[in-house]
Short mmCIF file of C-alpha atoms in Angstrom, two decimals:
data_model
loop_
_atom_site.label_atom_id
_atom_site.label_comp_id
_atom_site.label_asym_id
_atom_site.label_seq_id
_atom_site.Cartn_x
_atom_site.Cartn_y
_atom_site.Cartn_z
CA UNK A 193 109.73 -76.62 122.63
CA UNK A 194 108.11 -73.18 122.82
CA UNK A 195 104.80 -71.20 121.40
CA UNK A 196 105.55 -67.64 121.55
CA UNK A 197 107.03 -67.48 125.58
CA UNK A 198 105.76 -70.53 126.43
CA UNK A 199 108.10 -72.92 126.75
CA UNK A 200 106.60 -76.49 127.02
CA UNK A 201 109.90 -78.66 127.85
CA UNK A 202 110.41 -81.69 125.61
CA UNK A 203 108.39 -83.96 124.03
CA UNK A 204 105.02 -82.21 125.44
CA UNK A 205 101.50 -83.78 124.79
CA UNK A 206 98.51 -81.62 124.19
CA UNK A 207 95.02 -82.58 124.48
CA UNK A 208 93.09 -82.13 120.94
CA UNK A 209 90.41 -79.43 120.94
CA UNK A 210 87.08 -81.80 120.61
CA UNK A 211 83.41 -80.85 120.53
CA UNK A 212 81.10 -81.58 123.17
CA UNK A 213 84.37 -82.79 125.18
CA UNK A 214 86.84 -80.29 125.87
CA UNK A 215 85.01 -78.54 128.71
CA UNK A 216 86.49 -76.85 131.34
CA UNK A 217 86.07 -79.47 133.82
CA UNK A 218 88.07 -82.35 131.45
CA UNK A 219 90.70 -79.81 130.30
CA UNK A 220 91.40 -79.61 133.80
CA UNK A 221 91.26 -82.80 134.93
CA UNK A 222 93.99 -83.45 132.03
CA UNK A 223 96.26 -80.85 133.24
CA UNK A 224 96.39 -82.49 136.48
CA UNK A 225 96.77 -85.74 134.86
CA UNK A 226 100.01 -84.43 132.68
CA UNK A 227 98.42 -82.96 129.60
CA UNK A 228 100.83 -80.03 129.04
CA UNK A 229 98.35 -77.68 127.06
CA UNK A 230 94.85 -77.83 126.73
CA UNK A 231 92.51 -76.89 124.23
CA UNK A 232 88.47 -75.48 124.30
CA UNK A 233 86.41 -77.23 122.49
CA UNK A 234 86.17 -75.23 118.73
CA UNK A 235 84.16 -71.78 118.51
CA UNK A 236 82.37 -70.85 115.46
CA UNK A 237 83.23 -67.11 114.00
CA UNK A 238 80.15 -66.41 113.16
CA UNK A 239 78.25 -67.52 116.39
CA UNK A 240 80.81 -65.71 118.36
CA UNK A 241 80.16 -62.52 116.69
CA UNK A 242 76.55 -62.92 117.63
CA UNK A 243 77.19 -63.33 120.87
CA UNK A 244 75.48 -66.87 121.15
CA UNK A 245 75.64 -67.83 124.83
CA UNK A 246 76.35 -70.84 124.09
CA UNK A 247 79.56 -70.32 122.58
CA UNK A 248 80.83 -67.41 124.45
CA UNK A 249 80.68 -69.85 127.70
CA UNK A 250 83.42 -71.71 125.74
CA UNK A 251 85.60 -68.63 125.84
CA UNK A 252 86.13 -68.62 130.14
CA UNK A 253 89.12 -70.61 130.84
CA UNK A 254 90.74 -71.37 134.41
CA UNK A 255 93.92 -70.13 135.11
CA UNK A 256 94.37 -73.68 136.84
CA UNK A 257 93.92 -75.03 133.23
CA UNK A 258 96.87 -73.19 131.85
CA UNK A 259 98.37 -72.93 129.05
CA UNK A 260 95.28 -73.35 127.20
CA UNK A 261 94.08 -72.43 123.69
CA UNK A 262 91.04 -71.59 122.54
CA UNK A 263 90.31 -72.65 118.75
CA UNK A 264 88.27 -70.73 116.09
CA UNK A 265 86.95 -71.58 112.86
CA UNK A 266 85.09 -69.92 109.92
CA UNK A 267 84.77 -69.25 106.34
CA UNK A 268 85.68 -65.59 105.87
CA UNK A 269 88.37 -63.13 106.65
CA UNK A 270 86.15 -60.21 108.32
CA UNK A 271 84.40 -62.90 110.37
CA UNK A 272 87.66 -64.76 111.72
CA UNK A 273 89.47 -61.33 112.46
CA UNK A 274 86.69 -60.46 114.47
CA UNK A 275 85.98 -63.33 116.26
CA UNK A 276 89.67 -63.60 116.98
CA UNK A 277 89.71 -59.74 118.47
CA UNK A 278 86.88 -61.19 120.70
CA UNK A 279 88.67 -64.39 121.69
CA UNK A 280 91.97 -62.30 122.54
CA UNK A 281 89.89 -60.50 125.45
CA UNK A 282 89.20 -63.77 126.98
CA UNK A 283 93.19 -64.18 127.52
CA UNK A 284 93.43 -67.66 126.49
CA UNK A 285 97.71 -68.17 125.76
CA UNK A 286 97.43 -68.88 122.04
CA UNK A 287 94.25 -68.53 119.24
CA UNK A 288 94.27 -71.91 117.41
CA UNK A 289 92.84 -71.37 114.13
CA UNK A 290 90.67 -74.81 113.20
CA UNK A 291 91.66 -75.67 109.19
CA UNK A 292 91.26 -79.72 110.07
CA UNK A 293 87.65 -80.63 111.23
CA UNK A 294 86.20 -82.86 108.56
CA UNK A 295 82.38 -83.11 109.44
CA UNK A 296 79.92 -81.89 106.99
CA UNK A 297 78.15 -79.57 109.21
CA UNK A 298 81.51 -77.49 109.35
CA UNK A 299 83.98 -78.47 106.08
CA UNK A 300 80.58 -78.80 103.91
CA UNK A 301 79.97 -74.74 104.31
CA UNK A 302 83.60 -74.33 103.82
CA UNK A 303 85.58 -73.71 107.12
CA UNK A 304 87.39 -76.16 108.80
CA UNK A 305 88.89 -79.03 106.44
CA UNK A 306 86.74 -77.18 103.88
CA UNK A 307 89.51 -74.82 103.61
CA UNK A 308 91.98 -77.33 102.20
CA UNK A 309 90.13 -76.49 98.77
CA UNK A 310 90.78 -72.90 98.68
CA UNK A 311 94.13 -72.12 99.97
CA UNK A 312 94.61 -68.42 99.31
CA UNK A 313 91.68 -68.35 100.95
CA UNK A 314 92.87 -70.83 103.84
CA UNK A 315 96.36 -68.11 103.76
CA UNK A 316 94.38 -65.05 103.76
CA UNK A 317 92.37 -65.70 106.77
CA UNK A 318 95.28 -66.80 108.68
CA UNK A 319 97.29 -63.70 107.72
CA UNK A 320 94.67 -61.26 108.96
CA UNK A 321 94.38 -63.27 112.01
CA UNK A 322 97.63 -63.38 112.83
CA UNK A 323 98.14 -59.46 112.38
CA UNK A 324 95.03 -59.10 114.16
CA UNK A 325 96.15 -60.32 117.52
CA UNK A 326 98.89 -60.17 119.88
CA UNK A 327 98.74 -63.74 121.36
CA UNK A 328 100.19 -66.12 119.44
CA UNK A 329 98.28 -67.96 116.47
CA UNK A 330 98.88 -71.50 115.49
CA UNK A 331 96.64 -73.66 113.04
CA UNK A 332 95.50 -76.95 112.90
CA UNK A 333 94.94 -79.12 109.75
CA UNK A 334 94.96 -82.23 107.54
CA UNK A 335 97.30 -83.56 104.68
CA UNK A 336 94.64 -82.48 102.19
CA UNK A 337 91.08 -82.80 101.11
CA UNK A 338 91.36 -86.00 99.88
CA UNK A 339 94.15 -88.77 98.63
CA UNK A 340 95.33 -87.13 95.64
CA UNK A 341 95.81 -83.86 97.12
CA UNK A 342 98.30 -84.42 99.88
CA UNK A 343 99.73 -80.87 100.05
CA UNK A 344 100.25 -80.86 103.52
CA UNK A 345 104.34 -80.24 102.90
CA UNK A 346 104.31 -76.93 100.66
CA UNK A 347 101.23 -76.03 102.67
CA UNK A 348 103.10 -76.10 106.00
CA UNK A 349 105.58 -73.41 104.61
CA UNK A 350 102.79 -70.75 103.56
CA UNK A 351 101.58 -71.12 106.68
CA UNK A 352 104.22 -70.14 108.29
CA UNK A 353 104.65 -67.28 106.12
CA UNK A 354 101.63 -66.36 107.33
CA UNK A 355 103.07 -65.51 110.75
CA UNK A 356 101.52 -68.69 112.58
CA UNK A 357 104.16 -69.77 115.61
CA UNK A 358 103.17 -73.45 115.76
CA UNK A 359 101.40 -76.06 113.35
CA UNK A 360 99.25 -79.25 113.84
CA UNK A 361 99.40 -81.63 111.19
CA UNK A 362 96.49 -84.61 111.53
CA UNK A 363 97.59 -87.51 109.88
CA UNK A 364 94.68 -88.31 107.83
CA UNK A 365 93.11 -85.95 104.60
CA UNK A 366 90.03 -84.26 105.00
CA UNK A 367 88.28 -87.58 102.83
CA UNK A 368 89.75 -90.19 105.21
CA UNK A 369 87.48 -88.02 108.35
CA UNK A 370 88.64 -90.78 110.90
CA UNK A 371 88.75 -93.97 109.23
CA UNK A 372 92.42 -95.58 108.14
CA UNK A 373 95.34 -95.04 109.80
CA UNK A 374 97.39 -91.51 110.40
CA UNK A 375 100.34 -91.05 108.06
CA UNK A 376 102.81 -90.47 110.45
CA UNK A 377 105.50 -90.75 107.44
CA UNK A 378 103.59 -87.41 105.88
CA UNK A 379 104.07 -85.66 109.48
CA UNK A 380 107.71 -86.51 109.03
CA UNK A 381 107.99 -85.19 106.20
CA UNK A 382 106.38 -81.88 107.06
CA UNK A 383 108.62 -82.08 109.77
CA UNK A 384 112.39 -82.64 108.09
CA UNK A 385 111.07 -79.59 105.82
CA UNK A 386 114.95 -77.78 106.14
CA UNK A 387 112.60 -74.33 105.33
CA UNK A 388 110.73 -74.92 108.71
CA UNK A 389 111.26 -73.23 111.91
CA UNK A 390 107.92 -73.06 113.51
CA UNK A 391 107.27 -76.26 115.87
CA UNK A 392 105.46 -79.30 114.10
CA UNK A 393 102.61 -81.12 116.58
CA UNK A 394 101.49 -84.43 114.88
CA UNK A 395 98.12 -85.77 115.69
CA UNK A 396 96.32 -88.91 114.76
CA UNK A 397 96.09 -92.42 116.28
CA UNK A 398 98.50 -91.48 120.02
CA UNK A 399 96.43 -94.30 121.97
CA UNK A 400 99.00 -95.44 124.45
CA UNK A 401 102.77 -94.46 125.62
CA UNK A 402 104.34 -96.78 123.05
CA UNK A 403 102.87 -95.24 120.52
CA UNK A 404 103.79 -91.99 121.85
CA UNK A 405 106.88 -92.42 122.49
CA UNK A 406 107.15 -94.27 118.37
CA UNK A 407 105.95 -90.92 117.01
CA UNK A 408 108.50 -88.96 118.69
CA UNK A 409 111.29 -91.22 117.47
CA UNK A 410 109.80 -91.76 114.18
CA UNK A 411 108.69 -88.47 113.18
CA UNK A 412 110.62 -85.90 114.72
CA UNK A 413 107.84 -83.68 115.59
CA UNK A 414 107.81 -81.38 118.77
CA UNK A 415 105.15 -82.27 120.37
CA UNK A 416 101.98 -84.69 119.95
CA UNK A 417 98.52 -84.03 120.10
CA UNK A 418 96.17 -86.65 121.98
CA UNK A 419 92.31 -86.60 121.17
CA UNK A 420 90.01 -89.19 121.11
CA UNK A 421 92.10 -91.27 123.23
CA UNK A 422 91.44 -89.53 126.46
CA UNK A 423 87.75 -89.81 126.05
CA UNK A 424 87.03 -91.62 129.28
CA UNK A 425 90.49 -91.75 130.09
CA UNK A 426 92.08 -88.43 130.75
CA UNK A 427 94.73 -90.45 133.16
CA UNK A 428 96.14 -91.59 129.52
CA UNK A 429 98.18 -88.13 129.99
CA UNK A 430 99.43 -89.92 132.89
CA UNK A 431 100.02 -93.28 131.68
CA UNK A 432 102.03 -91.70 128.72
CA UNK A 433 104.45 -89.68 130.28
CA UNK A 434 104.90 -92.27 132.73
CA UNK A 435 105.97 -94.71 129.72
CA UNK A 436 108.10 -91.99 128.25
CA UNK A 437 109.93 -91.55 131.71
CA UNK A 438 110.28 -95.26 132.53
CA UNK A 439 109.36 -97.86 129.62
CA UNK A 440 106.91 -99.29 131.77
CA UNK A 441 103.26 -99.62 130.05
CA UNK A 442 101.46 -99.77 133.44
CA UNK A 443 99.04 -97.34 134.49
CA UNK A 444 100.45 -95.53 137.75
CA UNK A 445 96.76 -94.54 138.40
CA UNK A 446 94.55 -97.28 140.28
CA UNK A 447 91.55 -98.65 139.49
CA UNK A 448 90.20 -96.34 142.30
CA UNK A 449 91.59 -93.53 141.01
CA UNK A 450 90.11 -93.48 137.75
CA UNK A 451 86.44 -94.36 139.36
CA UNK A 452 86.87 -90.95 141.33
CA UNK A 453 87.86 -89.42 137.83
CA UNK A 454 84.95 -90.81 136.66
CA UNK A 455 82.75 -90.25 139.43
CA UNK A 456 84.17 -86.14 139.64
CA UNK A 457 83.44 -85.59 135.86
CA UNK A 458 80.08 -86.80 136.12
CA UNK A 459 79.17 -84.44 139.34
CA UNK A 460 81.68 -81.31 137.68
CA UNK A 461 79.23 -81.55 134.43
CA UNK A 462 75.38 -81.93 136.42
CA UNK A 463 76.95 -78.90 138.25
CA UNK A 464 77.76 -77.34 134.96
CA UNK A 465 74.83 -77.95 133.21
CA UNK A 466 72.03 -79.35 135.07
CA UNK A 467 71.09 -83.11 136.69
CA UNK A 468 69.52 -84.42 133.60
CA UNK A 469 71.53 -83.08 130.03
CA UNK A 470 74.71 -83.05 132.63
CA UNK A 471 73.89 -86.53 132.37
CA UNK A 472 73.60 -87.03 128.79
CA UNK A 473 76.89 -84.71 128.51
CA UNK A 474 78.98 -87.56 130.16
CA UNK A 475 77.63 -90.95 128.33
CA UNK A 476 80.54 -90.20 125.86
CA UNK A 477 82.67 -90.26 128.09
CA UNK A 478 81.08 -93.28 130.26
CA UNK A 479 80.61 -95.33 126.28
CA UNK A 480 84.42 -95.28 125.27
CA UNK A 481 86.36 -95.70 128.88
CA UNK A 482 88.70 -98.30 128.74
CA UNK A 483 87.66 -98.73 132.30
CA UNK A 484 85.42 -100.75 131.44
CA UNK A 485 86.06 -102.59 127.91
CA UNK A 486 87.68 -105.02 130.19
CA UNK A 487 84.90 -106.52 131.76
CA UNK A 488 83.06 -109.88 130.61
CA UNK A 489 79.48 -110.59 130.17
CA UNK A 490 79.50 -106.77 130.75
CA UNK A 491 76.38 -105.88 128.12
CA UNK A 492 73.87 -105.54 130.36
CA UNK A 493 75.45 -103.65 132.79
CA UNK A 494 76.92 -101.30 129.96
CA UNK A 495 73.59 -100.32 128.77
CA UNK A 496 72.04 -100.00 132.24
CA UNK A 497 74.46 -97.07 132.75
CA UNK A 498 74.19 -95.82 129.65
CA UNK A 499 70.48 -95.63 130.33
CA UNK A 500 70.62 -93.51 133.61
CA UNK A 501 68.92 -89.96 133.89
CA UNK A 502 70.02 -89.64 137.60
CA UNK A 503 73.12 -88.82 139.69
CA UNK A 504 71.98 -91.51 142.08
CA UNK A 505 70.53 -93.91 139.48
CA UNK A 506 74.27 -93.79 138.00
CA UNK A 507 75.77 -93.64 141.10
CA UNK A 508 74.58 -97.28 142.12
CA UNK A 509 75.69 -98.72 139.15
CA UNK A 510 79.38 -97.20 139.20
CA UNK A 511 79.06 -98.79 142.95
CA UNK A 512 78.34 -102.04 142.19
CA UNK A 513 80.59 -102.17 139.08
CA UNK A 514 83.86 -101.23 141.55
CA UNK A 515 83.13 -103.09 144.37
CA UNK A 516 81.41 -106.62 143.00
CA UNK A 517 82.77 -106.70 139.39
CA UNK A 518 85.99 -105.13 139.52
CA UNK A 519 87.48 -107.26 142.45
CA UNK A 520 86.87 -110.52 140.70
CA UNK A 521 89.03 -109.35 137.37
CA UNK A 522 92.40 -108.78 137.08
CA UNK A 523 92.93 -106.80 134.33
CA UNK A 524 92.26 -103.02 135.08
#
């Protein structure tokens, strides 16, 4: 499968662009653990264009991280073309425009999954985007805004006429957000579209290798997208293409391994940030690892961690939990 030049092999796996997630210490550590493209977390138009620290630090990405994508969104055509000029200087290998985030914050003011109810709208920003730029331009977006507006099929065609060299298709409408199941059967469809040439990455639900490797078969689609699945887990890159490769459902990374994961993204984002929010940053991450789901009589424990403020505080915790809880369970 290829974007532009980039030619990703077969059956690739991406990691999802997610808020407050997709830093540039995770995207890496997903690279190395077999993601094959990354993306930043999603940059607003509008607070790009006025230069708001905080979102231009989402622009720098590591050449170790590569290929990456950085992902815009926004409600207007001068506003997108501009912020995409901007993101095109910080040499990411694709723009990703965002048509698929569903929270009210972003699809309530009319970008994101907000743009599912005004297509020529949704067509004209992508247009001017795409002749904006000479890095390639993909989108990412839903079925629809709600059940009875599934349009996701003759959608996927104007978008392409737009000029866009890729397209994500999450399985779920813009009303769903994240609740239900993805409708992988939709994705096929977009996919056995005879009018499309453009790759087709589905998205929704990829939680383990079997499941990967069932959407593949299934659907068709050229690649897969893996989001929330990886929070706390970024070896699931690992443990997928393993599965793919072999059959074999068994994580290839040990128990050790994924405590020095753990242990490295806790110390990358203090670094990043500071001892204290660097702290906060990583709960997420600490709350939904599968690392530890496994454990009985674990409540106590769980919240202790989640409680920490310091480095050292969380430090002992992670000690005790991999040397006098994990030995005496055989599950991870």
């Amino acid at each position: 499968m290829k974007i532009g030049n980039i030619d990703f092999g077969n059956q690739p796996v991406f990691l999802a662009p997610m808020e407050d997630v997709t830093d540039r210490s995770f995207r890496l550590i997903c690279r190395e653990q077999g993601a094959d493209m990354v993306y930043t977390e999603f940059v607003s138009a509008d607070a790009l264009i006025r230069n708001i620290a905080s979102t231009t630090r989402k622009l720098h990405i590591d050449n170790k991280e590569r290929p990456a994508a950085i992902q815009i969104y926004g409600r207007d055509v001068d506003s997108m073309v501009e912020a995409a000029k901007i993101v095109e200087q910080a040499s990411p290998d694709i723009i990703d425009i965002n048509f698929g985030c569903p929270v009210k914050k972003v699809a309530g003011k009319g970008a994101g999954a907000g743009m599912l109810r005004d297509i020529p709208k949704m067509l004209d920003i992508t247009r001017a985007v795409v002749e904006a730029v000479k890095l390639p331009v993909t989108v990412k977006t839903r079925l629809g805004w709600d059940h009875n507006s599934k349009i996701i099929v003759d959608l996927a065609e104007q978008l392409q006429d737009c000029g866009i060299q890729a397209l994500t298709v999450h399985g779920r409408t813009r009303s769903q957000m994240y609740t239900g199941e993805a409708d992988w059967d939709m994705i096929a469809k977009v996919k056995a579209n005879p009018r499309l040439h453009i790759p087709i990455i589905g998205n929704g639900d990829i939680t383990s290798g079997e499941k990967l490797k069932e959407a593949f078969e299934k659907s068709g689609v050229d690649a897969v997208m893996v989001g929330r699945a990886a929070i706390g887990a970024p070896w699931i890159f690992n443990d997928m293409k393993h599965y793919l490769r072999t059959g074999d459902a068994h994580s290839e990374v040990s128990s050790a391994e994924k405590f020095a994961i753990i242990r490295r993204q806790i110390i990358e984002s203090i670094d990043r940030i500071d001892e204290y929010r660097g702290i906060l940053h990583i709960r997420r991450h600490l709350a939904a690892s599968p690392l530890f789901k496994c454990i009985p009589n674990f409540r106590e424990t769980r919240i202790a961690m989640l409680r920490a403020t310091t480095y050292s505080e969380l430090e002992k915790i992670l000690q005790y939990i991999e040397t006098e809880i994990i030995p005496n369970i055989n599950t991870i």
